[in-house]
Each structure stands twice: as C-alpha cells, then as structure tokens.
PDB file of C-alpha atoms and ligand atoms in Angstrom:
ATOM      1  CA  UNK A   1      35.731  -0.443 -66.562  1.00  0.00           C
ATOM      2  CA  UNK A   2      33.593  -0.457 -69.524  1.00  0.00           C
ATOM      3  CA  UNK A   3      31.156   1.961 -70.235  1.00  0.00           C
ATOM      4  CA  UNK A   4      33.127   4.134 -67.512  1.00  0.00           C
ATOM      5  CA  UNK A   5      33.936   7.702 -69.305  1.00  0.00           C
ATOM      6  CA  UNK A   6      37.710   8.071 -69.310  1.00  0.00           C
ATOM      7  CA  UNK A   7      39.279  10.257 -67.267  1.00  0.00           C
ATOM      8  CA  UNK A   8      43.223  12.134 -68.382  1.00  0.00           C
ATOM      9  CA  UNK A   9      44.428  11.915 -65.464  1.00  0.00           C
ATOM     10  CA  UNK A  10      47.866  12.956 -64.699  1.00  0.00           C
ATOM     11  CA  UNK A  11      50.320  12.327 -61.616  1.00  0.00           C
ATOM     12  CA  UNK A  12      50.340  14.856 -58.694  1.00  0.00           C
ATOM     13  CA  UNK A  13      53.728  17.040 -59.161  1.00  0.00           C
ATOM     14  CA  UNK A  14      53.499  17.887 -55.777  1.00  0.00           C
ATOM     15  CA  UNK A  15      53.992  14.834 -53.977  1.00  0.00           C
ATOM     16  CA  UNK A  16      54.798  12.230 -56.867  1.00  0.00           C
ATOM     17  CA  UNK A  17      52.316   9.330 -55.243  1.00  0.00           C
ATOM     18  CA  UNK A  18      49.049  10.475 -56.212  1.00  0.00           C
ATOM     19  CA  UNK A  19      46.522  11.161 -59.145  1.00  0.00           C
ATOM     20  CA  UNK A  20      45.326  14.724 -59.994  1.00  0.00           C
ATOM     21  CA  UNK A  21      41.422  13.676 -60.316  1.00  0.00           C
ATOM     22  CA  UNK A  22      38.771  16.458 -60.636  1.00  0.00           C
ATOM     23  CA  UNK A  23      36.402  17.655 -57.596  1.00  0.00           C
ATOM     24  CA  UNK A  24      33.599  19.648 -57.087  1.00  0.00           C
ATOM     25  CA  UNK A  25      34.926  22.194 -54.666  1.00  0.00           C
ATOM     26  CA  UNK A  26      31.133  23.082 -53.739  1.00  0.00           C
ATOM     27  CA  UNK A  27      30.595  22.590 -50.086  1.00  0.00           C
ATOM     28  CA  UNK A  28      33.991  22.076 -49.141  1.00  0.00           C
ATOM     29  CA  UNK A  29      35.237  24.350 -46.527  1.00  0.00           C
ATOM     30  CA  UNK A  30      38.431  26.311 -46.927  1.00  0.00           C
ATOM     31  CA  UNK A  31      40.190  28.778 -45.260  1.00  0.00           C
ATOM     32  CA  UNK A  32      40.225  32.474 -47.394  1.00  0.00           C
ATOM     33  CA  UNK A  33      41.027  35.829 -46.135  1.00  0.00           C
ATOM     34  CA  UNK A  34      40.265  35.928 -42.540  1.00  0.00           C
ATOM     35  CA  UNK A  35      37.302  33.223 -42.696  1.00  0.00           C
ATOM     36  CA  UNK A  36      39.158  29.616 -41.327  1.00  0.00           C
ATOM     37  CA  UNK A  37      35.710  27.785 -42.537  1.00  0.00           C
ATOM     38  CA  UNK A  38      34.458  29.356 -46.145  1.00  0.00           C
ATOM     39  CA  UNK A  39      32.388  27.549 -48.134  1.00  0.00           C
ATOM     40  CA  UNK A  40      32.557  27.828 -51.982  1.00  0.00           C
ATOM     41  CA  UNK A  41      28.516  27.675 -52.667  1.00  0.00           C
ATOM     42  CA  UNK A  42      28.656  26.636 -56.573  1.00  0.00           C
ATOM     43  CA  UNK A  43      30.073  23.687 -58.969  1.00  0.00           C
ATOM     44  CA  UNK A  44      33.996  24.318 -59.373  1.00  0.00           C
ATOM     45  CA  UNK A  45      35.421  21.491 -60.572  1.00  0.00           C
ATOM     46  CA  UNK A  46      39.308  21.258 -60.001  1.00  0.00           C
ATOM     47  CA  UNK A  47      42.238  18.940 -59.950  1.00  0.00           C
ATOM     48  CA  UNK A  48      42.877  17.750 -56.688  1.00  0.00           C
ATOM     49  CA  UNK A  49      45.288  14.725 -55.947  1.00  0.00           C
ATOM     50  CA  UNK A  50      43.797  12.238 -54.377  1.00  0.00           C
ATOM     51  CA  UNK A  51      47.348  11.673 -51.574  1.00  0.00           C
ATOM     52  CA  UNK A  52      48.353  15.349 -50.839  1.00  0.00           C
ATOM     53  CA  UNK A  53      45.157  16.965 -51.559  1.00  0.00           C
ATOM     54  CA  UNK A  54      47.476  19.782 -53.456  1.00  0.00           C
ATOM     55  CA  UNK A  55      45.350  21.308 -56.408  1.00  0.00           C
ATOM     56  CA  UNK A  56      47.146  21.761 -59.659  1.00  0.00           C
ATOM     57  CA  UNK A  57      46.207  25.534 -60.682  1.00  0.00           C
ATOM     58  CA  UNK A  58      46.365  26.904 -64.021  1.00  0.00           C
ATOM     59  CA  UNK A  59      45.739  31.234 -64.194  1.00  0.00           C
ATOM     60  CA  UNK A  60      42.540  30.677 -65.363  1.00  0.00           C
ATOM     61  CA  UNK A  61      41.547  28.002 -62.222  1.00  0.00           C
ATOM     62  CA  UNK A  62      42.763  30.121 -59.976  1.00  0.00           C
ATOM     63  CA  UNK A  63      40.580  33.464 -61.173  1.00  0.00           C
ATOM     64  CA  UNK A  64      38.035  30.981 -61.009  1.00  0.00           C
ATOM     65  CA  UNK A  65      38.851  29.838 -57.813  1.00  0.00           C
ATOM     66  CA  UNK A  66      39.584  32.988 -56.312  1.00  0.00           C
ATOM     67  CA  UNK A  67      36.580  34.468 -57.826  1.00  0.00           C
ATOM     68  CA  UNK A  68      34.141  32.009 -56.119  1.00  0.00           C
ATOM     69  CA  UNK A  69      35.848  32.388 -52.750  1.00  0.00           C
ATOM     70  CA  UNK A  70      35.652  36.006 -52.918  1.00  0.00           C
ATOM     71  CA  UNK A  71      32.054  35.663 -53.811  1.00  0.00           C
ATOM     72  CA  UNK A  72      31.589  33.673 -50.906  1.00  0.00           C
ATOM     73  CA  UNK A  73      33.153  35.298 -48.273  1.00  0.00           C
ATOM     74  CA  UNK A  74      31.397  38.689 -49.065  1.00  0.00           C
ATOM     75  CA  UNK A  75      27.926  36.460 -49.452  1.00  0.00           C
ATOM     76  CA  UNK A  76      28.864  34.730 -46.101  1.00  0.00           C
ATOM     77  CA  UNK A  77      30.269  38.230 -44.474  1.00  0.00           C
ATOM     78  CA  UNK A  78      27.026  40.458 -45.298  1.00  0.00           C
ATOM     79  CA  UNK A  79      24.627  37.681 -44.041  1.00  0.00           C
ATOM     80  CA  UNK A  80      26.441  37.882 -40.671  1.00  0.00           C
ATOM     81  CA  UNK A  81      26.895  40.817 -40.441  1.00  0.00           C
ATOM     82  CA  UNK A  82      23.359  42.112 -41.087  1.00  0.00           C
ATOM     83  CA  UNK A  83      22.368  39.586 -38.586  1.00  0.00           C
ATOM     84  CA  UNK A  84      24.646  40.615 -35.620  1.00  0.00           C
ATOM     85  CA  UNK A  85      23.114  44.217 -36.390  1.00  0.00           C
ATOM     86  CA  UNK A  86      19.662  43.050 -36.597  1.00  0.00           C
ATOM     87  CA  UNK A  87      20.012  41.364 -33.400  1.00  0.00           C
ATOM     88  CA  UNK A  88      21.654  44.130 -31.606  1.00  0.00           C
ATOM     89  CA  UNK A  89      19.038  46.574 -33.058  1.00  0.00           C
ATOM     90  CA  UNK A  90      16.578  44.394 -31.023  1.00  0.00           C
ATOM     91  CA  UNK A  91      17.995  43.978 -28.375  1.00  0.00           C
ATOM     92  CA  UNK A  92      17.488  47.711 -27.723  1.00  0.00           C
ATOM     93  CA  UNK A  93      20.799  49.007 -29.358  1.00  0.00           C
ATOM     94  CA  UNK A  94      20.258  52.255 -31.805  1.00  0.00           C
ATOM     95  CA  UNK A  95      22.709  52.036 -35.207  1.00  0.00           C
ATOM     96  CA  UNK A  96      24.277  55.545 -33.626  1.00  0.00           C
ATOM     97  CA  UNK A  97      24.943  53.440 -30.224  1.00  0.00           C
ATOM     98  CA  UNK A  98      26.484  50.532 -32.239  1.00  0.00           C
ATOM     99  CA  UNK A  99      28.749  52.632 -33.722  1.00  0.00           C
ATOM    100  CA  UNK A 100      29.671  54.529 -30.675  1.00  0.00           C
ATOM    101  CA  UNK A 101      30.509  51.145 -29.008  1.00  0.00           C
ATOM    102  CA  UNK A 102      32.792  49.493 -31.892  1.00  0.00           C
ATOM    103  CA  UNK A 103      34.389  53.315 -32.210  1.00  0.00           C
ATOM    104  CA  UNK A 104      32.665  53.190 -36.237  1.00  0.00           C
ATOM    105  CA  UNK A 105      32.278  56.550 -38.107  1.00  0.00           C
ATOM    106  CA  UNK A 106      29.141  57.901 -38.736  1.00  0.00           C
ATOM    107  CA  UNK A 107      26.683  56.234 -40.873  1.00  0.00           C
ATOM    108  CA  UNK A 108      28.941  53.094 -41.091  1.00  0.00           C
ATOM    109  CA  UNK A 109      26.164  50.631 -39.402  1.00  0.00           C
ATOM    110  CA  UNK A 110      23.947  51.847 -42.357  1.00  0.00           C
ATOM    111  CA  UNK A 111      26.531  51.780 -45.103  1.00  0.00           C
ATOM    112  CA  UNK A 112      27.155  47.776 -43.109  1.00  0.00           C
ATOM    113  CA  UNK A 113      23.402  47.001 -43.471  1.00  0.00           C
ATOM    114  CA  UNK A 114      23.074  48.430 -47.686  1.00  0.00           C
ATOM    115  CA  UNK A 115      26.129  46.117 -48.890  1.00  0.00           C
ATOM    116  CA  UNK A 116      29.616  47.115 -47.594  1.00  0.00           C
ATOM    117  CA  UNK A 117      31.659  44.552 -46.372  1.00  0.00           C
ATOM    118  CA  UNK A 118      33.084  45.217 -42.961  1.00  0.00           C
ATOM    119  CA  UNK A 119      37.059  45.146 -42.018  1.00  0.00           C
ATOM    120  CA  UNK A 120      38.323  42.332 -40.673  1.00  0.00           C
ATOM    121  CA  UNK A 121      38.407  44.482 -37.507  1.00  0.00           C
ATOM    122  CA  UNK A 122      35.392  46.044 -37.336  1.00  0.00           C
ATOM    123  CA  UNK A 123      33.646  42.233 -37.810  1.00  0.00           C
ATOM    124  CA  UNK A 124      35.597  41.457 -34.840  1.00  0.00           C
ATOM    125  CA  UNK A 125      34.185  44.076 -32.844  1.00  0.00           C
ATOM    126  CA  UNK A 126      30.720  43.575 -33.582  1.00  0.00           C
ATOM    127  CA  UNK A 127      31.089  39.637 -33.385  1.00  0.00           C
ATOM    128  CA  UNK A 128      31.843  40.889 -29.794  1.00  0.00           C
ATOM    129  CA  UNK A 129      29.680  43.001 -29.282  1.00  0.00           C
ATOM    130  CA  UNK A 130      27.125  40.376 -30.445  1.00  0.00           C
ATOM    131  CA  UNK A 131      28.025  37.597 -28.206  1.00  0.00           C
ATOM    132  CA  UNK A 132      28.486  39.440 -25.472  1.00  0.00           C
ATOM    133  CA  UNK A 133      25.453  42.159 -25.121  1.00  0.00           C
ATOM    134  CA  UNK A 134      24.806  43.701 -22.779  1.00  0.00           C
ATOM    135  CA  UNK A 135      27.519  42.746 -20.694  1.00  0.00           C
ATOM    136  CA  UNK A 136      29.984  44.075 -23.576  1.00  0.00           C
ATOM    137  CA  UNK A 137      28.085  47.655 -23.310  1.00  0.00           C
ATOM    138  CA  UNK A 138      28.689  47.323 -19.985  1.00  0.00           C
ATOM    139  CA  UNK A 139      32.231  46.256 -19.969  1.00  0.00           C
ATOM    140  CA  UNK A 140      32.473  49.307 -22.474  1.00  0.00           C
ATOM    141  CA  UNK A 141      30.540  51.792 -20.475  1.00  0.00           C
ATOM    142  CA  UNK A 142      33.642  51.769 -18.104  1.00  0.00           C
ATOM    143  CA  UNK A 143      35.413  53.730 -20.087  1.00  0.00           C
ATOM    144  CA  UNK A 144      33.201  55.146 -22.253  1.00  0.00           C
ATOM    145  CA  UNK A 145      30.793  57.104 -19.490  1.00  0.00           C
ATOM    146  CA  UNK A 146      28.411  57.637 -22.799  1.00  0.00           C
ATOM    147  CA  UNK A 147      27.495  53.641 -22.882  1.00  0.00           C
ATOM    148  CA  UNK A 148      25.880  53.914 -19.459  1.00  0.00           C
ATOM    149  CA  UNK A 149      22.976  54.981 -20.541  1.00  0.00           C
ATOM    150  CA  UNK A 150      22.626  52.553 -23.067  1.00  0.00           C
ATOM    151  CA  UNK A 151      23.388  49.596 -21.132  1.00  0.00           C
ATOM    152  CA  UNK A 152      20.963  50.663 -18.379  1.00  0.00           C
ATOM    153  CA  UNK A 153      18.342  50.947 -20.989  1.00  0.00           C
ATOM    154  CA  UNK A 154      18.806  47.597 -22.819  1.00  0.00           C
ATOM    155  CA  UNK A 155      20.083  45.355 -19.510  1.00  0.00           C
ATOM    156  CA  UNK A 156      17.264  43.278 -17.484  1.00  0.00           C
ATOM    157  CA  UNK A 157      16.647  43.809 -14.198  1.00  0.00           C
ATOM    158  CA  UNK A 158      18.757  40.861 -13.211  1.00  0.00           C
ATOM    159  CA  UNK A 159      21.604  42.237 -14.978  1.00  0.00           C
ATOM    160  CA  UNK A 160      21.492  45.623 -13.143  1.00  0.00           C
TER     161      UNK A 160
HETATM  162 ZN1   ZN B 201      49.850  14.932 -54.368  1.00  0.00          ZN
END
C-alpha cells in the first residue's frame, strides 16, 4: 500500500508457509525456567512467522531474549515471593517458623525478602505453605511436634 513503510520480510524456514514478520514480545506470555506463564515486561521486537509462530533467532536475539526473560522471571519471582512471606508474617508466622516449616537454613526468609531468588523448590514450598495456612502448619505439625505451637497460636478458634 502506499505510504505503508516496507517491511524485508523473509519466508519462515521452519515451516515453509509463512512470513517471518516482527512482534513486540511485550506482554506475551511464555513459558521460561519453571514459570509456564512469564511475561516479558518491555519492547522486544522479534521475527515471528505469522503460520508456525517459530521465531527466527540470531545470537544476539536470543541474549536479548533470554536476557529479558531472565529479567522477568526474577522481577516476577521476588514480587511473589515477598508477598507469600508478607502474608504469612501476618498471619502470625515468625521468619524463624517459616523456615522451620519449608526445612530453610537459617536466615534464608531474610536473605528471600533483601533480593535472592528462591529455588524452584523452596518457591514450591512456600507457595504451599501460602495457600494452605494454617492447615499446612498443621498438616506439618504432625511430624514436626515443633509446629504445634505455632499452629495453635496462628489457627482461629474454629480451626482448633
Ligand atoms: Zn513458520
């Protein structure tokens, strides 16, 4: 069309129907690391063919790429994380308690809170631990006699 810029755009060598075109990646959710739903949260522009959907990755995309997911998922990671914490914190749950109940070293809940990303494990824990306080601390305090006293602290009366 005229006045339209024009566009190089090459054939997909993937599938050999469609058109590499370039797309803003922002928004778009992806799977990276162990995170099914990431979202990249800045302009990346990248070919992507418009059949397959197959993105045609030089080195220098793909640092790119890689860079802004990585970005992401710690940006993404740290914001949950401090909030599960946050919210077990007021739910009556000390940092030492936390830590006693996802089987954490020492000081890890703090070094969680200041910037460290947690394992793929331990965010599985505390995702637990989250969704399912106090009944977790009480599932827990079964075999771990310390967690009694916790859970009879921070359950309600209904839950006792
Ligand atoms: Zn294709």
């Amino acid at each position: 069309m005229q006045g339209e810029e024009r566009e190089d755009l090459q054939p997909c060598g993937a599938c050999g129907r469609g058109t590499l075109r370039p797309k803003d990646m922002a928004w778009v959710r992806t799977g990276h690391r162990d995170d099914p739903r990431l979202c990249v949260r800045r302009r990346i522009v990248l070919p992507v063919c418009d059949a397959c959907g197959d993105m045609a990755l030089d080195h220098v995309l793909a640092a790119a790429l890689d860079e802004a997911l990585e970005d992401a998922y710690r940006q993404k990671r740290l914001r949950q994380q401090r909030a599960m914490i946050s919210d077990l914190h007021k739910l009556g749950l000390t940092s030492t308690e936390i830590e006693c109940a996802a089987c954490l070293p020492p000081g890890h809940v703090t070094r969680l809170r200041r910037g460290m990303v947690a394992s793929p494990r331990t965010f599985r824990l505390l995702h637990l631990l989250h969704a399912f306080s106090p009944g977790a601390v009480w599932a827990l305090s079964r075999i771990d006699p310390a967690l009694a006293e916790v859970y009879a602290r921070v359950a309600t009366d209904d839950e006792l």
